[in-house]
Each structure stands twice: as C-alpha cells, then as structure tokens.
PDB file of C-alpha atoms in Angstrom:
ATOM      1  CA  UNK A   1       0.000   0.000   0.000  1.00  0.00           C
ATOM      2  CA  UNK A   2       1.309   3.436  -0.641  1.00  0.00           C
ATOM      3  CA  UNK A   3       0.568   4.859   2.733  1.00  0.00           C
ATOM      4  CA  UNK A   4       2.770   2.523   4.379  1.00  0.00           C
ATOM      5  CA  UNK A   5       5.930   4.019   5.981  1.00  0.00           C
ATOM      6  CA  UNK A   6       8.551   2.285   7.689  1.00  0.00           C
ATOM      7  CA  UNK A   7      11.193   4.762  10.227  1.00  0.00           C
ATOM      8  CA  UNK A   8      14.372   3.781  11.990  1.00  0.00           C
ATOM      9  CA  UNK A   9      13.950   4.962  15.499  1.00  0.00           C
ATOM     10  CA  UNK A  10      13.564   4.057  19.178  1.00  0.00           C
ATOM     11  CA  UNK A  11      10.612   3.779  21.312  1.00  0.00           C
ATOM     12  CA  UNK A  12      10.743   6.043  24.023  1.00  0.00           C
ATOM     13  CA  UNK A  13       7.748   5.553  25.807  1.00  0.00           C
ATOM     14  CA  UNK A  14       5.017   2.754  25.934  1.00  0.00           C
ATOM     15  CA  UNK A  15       1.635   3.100  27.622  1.00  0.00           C
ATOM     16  CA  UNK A  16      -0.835   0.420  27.781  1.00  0.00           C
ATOM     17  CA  UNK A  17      -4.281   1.382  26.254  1.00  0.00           C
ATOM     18  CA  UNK A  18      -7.431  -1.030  27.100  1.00  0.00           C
ATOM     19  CA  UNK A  19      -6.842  -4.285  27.491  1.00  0.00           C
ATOM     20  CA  UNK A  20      -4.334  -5.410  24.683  1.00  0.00           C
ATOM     21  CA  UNK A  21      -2.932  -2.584  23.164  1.00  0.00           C
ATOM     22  CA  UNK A  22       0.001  -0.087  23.890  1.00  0.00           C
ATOM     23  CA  UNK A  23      -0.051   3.625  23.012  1.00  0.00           C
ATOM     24  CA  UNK A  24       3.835   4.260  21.691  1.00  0.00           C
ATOM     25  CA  UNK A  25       5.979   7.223  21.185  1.00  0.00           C
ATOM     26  CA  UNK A  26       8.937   6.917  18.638  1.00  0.00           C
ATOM     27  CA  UNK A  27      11.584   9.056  18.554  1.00  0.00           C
ATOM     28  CA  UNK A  28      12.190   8.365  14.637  1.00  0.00           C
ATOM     29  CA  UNK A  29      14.813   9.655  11.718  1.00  0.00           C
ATOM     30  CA  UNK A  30      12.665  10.376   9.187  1.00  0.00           C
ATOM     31  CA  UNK A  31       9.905  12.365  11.443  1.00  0.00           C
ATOM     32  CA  UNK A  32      10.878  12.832  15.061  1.00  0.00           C
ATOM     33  CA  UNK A  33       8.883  12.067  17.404  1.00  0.00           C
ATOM     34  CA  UNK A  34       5.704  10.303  16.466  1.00  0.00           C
ATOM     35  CA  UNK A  35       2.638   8.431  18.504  1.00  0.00           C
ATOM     36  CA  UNK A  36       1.775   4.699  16.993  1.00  0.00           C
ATOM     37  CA  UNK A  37      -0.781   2.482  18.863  1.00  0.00           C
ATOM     38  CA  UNK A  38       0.271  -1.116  18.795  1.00  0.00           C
ATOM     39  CA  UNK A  39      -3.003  -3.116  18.654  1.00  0.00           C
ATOM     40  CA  UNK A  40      -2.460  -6.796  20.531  1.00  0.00           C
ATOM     41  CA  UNK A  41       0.901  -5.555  21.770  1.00  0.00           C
ATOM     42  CA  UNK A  42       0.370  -6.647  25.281  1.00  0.00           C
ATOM     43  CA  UNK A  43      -0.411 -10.704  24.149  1.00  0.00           C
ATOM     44  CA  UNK A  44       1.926 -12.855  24.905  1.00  0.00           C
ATOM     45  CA  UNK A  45       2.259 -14.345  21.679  1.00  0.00           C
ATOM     46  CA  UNK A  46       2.082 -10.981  19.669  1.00  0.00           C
ATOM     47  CA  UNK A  47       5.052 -10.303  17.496  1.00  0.00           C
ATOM     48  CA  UNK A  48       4.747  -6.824  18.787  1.00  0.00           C
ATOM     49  CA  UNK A  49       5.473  -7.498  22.201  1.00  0.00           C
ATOM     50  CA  UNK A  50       9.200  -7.010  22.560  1.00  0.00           C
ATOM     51  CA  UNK A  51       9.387  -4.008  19.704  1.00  0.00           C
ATOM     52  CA  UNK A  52       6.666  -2.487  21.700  1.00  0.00           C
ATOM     53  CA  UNK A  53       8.553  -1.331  24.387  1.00  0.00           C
ATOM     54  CA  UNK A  54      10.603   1.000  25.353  1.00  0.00           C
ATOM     55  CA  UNK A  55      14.454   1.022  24.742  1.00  0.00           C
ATOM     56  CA  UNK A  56      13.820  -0.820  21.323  1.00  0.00           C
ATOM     57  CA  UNK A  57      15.506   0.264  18.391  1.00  0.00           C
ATOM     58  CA  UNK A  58      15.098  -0.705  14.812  1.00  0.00           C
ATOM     59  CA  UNK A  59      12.764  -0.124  11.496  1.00  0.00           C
ATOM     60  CA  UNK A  60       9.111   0.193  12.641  1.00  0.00           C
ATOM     61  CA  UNK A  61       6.363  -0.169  10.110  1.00  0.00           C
ATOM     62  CA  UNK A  62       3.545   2.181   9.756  1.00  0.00           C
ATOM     63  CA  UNK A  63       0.098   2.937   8.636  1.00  0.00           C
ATOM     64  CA  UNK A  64      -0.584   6.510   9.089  1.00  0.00           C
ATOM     65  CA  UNK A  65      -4.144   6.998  11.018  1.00  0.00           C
ATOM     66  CA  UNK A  66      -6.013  10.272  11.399  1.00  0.00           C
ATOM     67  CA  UNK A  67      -4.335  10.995  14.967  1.00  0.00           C
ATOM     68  CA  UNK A  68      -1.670   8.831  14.896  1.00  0.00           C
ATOM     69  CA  UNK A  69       0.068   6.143  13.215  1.00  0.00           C
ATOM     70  CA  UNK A  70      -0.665   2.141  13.766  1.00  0.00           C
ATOM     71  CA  UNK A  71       2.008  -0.096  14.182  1.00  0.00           C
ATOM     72  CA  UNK A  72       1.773  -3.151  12.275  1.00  0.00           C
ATOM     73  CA  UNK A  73       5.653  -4.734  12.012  1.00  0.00           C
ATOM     74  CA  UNK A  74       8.979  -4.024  13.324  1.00  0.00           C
ATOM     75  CA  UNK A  75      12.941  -5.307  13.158  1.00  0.00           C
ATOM     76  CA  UNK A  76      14.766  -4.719  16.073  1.00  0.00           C
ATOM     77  CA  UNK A  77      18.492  -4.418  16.059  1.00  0.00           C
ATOM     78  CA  UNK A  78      18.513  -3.581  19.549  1.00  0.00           C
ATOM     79  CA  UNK A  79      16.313  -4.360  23.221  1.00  0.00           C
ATOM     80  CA  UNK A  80      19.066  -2.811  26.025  1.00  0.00           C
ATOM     81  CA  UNK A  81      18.312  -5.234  27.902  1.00  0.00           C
ATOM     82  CA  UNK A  82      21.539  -4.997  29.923  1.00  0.00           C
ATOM     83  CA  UNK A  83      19.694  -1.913  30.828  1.00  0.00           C
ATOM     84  CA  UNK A  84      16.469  -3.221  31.860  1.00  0.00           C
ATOM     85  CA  UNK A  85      17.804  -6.097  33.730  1.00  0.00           C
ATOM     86  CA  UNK A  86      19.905  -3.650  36.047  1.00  0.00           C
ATOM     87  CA  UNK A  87      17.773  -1.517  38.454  1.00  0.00           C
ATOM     88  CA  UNK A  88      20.046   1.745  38.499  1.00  0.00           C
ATOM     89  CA  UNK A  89      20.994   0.933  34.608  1.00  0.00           C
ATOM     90  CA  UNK A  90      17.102   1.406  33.810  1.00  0.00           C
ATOM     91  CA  UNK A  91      16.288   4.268  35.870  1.00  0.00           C
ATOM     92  CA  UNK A  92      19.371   5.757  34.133  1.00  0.00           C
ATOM     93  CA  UNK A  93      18.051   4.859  30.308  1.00  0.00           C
ATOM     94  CA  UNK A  94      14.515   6.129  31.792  1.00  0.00           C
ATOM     95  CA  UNK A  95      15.534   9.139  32.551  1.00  0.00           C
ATOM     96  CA  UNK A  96      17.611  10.121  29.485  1.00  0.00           C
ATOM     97  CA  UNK A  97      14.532   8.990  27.585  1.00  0.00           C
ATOM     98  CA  UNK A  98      12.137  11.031  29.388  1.00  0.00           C
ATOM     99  CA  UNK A  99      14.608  13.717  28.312  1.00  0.00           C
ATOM    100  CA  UNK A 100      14.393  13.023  24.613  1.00  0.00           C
ATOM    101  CA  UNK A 101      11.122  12.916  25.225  1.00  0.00           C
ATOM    102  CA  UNK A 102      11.158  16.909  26.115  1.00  0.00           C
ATOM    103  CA  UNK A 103      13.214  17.927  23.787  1.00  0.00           C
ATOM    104  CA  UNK A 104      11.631  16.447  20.872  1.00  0.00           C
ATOM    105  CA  UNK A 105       9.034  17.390  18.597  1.00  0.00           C
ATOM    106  CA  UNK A 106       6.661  15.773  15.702  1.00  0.00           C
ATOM    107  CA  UNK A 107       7.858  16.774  12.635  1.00  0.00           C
ATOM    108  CA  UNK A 108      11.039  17.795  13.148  1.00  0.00           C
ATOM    109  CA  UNK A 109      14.323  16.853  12.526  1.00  0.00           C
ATOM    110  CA  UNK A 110      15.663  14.712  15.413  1.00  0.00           C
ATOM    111  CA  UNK A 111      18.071  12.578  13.391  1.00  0.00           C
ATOM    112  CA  UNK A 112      20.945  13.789  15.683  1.00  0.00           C
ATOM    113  CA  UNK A 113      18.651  13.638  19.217  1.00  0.00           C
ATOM    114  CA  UNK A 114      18.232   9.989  18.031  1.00  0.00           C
ATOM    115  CA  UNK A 115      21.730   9.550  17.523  1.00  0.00           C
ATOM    116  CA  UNK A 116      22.604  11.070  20.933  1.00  0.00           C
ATOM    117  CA  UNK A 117      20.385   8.828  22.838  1.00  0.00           C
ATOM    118  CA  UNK A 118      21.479   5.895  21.111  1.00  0.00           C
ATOM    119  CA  UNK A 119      24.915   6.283  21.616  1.00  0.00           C
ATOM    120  CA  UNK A 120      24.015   7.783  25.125  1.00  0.00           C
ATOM    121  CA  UNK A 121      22.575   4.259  26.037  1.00  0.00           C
ATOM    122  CA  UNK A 122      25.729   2.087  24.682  1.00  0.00           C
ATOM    123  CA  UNK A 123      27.620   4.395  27.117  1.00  0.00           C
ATOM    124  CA  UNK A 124      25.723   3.412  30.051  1.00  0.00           C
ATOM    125  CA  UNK A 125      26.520  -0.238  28.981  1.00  0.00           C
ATOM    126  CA  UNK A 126      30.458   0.484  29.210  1.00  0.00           C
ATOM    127  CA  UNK A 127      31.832  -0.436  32.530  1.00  0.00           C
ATOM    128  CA  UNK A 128      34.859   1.594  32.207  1.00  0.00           C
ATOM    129  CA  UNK A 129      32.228   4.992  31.794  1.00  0.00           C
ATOM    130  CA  UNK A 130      30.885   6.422  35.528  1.00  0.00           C
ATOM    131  CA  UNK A 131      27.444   6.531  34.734  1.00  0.00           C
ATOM    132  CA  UNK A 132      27.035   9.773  36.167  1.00  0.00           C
ATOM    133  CA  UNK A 133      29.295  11.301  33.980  1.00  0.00           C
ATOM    134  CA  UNK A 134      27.439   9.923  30.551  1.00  0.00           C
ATOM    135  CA  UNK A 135      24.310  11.533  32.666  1.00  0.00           C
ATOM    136  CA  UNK A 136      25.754  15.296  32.517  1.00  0.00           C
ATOM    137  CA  UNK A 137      27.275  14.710  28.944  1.00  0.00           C
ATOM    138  CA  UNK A 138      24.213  13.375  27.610  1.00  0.00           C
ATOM    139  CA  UNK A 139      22.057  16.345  28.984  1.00  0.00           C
ATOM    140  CA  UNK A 140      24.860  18.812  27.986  1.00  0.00           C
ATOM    141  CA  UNK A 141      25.014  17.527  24.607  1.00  0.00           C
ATOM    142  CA  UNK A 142      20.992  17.590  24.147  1.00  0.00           C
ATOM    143  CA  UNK A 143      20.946  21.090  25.258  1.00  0.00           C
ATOM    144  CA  UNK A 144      23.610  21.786  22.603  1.00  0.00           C
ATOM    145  CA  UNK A 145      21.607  20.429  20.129  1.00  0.00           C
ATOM    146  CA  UNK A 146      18.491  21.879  21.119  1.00  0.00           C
ATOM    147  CA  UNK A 147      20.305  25.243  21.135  1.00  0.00           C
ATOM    148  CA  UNK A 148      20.772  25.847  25.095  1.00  0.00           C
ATOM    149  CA  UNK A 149      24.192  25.467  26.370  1.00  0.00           C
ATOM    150  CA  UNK A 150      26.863  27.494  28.447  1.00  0.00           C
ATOM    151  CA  UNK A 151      29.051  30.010  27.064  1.00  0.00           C
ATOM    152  CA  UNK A 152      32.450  27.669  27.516  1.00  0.00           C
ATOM    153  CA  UNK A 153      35.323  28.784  24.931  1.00  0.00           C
ATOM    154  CA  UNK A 154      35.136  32.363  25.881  1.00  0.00           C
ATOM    155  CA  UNK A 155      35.151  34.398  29.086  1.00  0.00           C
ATOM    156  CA  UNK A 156      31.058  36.237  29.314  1.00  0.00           C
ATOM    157  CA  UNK A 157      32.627  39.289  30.408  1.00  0.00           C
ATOM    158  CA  UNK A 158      35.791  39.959  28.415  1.00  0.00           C
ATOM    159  CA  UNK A 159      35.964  37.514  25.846  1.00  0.00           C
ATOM    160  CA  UNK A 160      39.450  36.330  26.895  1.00  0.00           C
ATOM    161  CA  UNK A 161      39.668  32.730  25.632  1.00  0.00           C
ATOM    162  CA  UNK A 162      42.774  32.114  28.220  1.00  0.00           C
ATOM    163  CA  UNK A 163      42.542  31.366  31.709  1.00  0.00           C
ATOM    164  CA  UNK A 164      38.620  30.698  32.113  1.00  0.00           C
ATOM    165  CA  UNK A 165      38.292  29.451  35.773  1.00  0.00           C
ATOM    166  CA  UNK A 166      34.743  29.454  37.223  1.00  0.00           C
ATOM    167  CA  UNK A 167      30.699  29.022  35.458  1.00  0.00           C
ATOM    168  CA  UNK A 168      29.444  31.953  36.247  1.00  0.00           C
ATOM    169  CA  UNK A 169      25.427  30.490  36.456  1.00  0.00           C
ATOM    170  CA  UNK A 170      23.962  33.984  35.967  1.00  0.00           C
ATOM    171  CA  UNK A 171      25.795  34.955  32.954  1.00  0.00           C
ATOM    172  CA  UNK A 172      25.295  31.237  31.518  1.00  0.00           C
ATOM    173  CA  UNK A 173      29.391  31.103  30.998  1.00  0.00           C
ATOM    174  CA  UNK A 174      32.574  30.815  32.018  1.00  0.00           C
ATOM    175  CA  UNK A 175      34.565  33.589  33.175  1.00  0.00           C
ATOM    176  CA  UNK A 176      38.390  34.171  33.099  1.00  0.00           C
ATOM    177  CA  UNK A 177      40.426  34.953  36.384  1.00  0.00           C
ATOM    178  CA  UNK A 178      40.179  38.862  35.997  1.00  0.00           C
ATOM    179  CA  UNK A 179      36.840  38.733  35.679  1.00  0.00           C
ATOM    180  CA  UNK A 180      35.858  36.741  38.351  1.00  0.00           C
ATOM    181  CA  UNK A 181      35.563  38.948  41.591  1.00  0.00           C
ATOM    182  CA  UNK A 182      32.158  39.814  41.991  1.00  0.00           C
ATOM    183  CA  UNK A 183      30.873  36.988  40.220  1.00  0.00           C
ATOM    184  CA  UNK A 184      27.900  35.871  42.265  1.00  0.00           C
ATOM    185  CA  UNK A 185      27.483  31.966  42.512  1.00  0.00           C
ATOM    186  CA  UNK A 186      30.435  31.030  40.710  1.00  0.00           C
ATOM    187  CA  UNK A 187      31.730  27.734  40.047  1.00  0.00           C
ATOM    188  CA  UNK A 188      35.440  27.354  40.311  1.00  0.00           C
ATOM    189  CA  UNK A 189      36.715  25.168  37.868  1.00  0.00           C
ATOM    190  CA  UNK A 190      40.372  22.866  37.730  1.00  0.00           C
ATOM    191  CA  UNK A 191      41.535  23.315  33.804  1.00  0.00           C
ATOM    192  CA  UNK A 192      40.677  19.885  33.263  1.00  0.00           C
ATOM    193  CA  UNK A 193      37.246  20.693  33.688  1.00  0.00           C
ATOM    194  CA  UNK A 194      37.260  23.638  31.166  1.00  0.00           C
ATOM    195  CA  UNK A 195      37.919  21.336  28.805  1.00  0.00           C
ATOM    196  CA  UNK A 196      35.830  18.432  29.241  1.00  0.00           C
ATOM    197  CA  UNK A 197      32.880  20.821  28.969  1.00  0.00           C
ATOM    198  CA  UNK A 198      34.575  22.716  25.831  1.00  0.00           C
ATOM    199  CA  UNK A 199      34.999  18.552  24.269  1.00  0.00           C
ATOM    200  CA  UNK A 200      31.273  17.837  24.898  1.00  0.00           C
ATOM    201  CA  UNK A 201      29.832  20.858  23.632  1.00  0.00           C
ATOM    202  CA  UNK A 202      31.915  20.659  20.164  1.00  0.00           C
ATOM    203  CA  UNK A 203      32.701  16.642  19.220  1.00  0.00           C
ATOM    204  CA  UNK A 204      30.795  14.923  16.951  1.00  0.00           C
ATOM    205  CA  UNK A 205      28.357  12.292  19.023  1.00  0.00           C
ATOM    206  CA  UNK A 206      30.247   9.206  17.907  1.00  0.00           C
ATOM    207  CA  UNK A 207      33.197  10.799  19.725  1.00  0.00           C
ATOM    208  CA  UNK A 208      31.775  11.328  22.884  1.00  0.00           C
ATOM    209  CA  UNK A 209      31.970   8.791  25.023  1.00  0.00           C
ATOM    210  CA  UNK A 210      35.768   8.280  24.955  1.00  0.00           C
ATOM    211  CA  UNK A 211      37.166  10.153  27.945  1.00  0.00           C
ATOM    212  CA  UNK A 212      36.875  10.061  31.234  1.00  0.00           C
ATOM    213  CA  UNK A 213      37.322  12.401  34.408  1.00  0.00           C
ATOM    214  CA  UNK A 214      38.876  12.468  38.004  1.00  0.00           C
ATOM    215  CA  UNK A 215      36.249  12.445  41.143  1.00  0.00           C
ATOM    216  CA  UNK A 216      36.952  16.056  41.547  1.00  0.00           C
ATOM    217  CA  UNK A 217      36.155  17.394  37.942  1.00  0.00           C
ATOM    218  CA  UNK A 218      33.285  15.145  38.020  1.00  0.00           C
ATOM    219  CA  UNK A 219      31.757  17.196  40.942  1.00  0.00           C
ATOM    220  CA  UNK A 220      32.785  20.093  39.209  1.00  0.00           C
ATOM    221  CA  UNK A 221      30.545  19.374  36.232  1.00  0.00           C
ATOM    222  CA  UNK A 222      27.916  17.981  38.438  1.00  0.00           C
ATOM    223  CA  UNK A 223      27.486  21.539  39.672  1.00  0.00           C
ATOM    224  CA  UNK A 224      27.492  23.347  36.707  1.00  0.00           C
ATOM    225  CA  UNK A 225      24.932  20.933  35.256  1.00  0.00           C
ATOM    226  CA  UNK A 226      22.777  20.494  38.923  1.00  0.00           C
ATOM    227  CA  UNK A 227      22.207  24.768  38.473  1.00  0.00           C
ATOM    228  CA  UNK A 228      21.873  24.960  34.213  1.00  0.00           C
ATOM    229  CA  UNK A 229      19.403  22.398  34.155  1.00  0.00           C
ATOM    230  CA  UNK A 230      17.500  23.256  36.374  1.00  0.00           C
ATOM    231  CA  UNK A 231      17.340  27.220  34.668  1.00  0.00           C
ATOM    232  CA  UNK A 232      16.634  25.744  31.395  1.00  0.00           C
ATOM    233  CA  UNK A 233      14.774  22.937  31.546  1.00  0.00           C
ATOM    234  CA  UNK A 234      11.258  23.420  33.087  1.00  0.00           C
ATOM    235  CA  UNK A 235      10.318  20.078  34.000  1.00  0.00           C
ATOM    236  CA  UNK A 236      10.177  17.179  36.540  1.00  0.00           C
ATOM    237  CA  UNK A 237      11.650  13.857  35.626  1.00  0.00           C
ATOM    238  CA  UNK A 238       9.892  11.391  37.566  1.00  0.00           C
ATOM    239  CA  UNK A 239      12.885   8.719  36.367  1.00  0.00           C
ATOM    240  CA  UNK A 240      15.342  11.431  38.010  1.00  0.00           C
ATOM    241  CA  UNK A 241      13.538  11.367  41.090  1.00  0.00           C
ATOM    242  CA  UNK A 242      13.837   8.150  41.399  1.00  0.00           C
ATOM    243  CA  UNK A 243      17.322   7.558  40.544  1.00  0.00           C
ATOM    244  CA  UNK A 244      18.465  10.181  43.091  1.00  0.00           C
ATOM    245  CA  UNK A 245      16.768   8.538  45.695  1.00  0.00           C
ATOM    246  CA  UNK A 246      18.987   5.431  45.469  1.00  0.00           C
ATOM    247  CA  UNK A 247      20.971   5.218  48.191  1.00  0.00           C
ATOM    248  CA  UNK A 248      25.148   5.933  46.945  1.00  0.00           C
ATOM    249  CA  UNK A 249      23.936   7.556  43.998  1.00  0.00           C
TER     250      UNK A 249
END
C-alpha cells in the first residue's frame, strides 16, 4: 500500500491502552517524534510485544491513522536489555529517555537527538564509563543540540579565551580569572574541567563517550549541570527522582 511508511527509530515511551494494546511514542529519523498504537501488543504471543517497548531500536512499520500512526511490524536491532535487567541501569536509560522525550518534537528533525540517545545508552553499557558522567554529557550535549548550552570557549565578560576558571550560572558562561571577583554563585573550575565541557559541547556524538574524568572534575561538572538544568529545563523527571533517591547515587 502506498501509505505505508517504515522509520528507523527508538521507542521512548510505551503506555498500555485497554486491554491489549500499547499507546507508543517513537523518537524516529525520518519524522521525530511520532505516537503509533500497537493493537495486541500486550499478548503474549504478539510479534509486537518485545518491539513495543521502550528502549527498542530498529525499522518500525507504519500505517498513518487520522491521529496517529498504527504499528503493524517491526525489526529490532537492539532491546538494552543490559539496561532493563539492572535496576540503576534502567532508571538511568529512563531518565535520558524522558529527556528526549522533552526535547523532541513531531515533525522535526531529530536525526541527531536519536543519535545522541542511542549512543548515550551504549555508554551506560560500558563499565569503564561512571554513569554519572554519561548523565551530565548526555544532557549537555541535548541542550547543545536543542540550542541551550553554556558560554564555555570564551570568558562572558571579556571575551578572553585564556585562563577561564569558574561558570558563572547567571551569565550562563565561564569567566576568566580577571573577571571573576564579583561573580555571584560562581563555580570554580580545575583546567581539566574547562575542557571536558569545551569537548562535549563541540565533538561529533560518535566521539563522545571516549574520555573520562577524576572524582573532583566530576563534581565540578555535576554543579554546573545540577544549576543549568535546572534554569533551562522546566520540567520534573519522575525517572530522576527516582534515581536520586537510590541510596550511593
């Protein structure tokens, strides 16, 4: 049939609607985020059932409806389910897809949101990555993408480009050492920081996730993240509630 369309994209959230079916939101490619109902998705011997749930990436075939799209096939390259079988691992992948979630829109061009979540996920997979760092370079990079990020190459005040040593939360930037007295709130950051932020905010997303940070710069970012996400992003991530309550987190 002509109508039919088939998109490469993830599910990012799954609700079940009456007694069988699942209300789904892809983040997709070809046409960002979309809704698709998935009728019989919910019986156990539906071929829907794993590709109906969130995490799952692949090709997703579609009728287009009058509302919203009906999902009638699927190939799935990949479940996470080292995610989903590992209770801090899920709330992590949760949250970051409750995050794509607000970022995205129908209709738009998400092809490199969908790339960033992907690869975002693989990183949580990695031993050798702290978790909590792919958490504050994933929702640095989205902010990036979506147009919302720090000021990190370039001192707000002066514009030196030399010597930046504190987020000044404010001025949404870095500031230099002259600069900084009579910053209010600022952030004092090792050099080592500096440049982790500068390397997340301008490599490509397949080059992301190949560095690592000491304890210290770690908190360092955590700060600067803790106070610019919560200026720029208006909204409560139940998955992030969670996931702070866990005890060590």
């Amino acid at each position: 049939m002509s109508d039919q369309l088939t998109v490469t994209g993830m599910v990012i959230s799954a609700m079940p609607i009456g007694d069988y079916d699942k209300r789904l939101v892809i983040l997709t490619r070809e046409r960002g985020k979309v809704t698709a109902f998935a009728r019989g998705a919910r019986r156990q011997n539906s071929p829907l059932l794993a590709a109906a749930s969130p995490f799952a990436f692949g090709q997703f075939s579609l009728y287009p409806g009058r509302d919203a799209y009906r999902l009638y096939q699927a190939e799935i390259q990949h479940y996470f389910r080292e995610l989903s079988q590992d209770f801090e691992g899920a709330y992590y992948g949760f949250y970051f897809l409750e995050f794509a979630d607000y970022y995205t829109r129908e209709n738009a061009d998400e092809s490199q949101m969908l790339k960033l979540l992907y690869a975002s996920l693989l990183a949580l997979t990695k031993p050798s990555l702290p978790r909590v760092l792919v958490r504050y370079v994933y929702e640095l990079k989205a902010m990036v993408l979506n147009g919302e990020y720090p000021e990190v190459f370039s001192c707000v005040r002066c514009g030196e480009t030399e010597g930046l040593a504190a987020f000044a939360p404010e001025e949404n930037g870095l500031v230099c050492g002259h600069c900084l007295s009579g910053v209010r709130g600022a952030v004092k950051l090792d050099e080592s920081a500096v440049y982790a932020l500068q390397f997340i905010v301008a490599t490509p997303i397949e080059k992301l996730y190949t560095f690592t940070v000491s304890k210290p710069v770690l908190e360092q970012i955590a700060r600067i993240m803790e106070r610019f996400r919560k200026k720029w992003v208006d909204h409560t991530f139940k998955s992030l509630e969670i996931l702070e309550s866990i005890p060590n987190y």
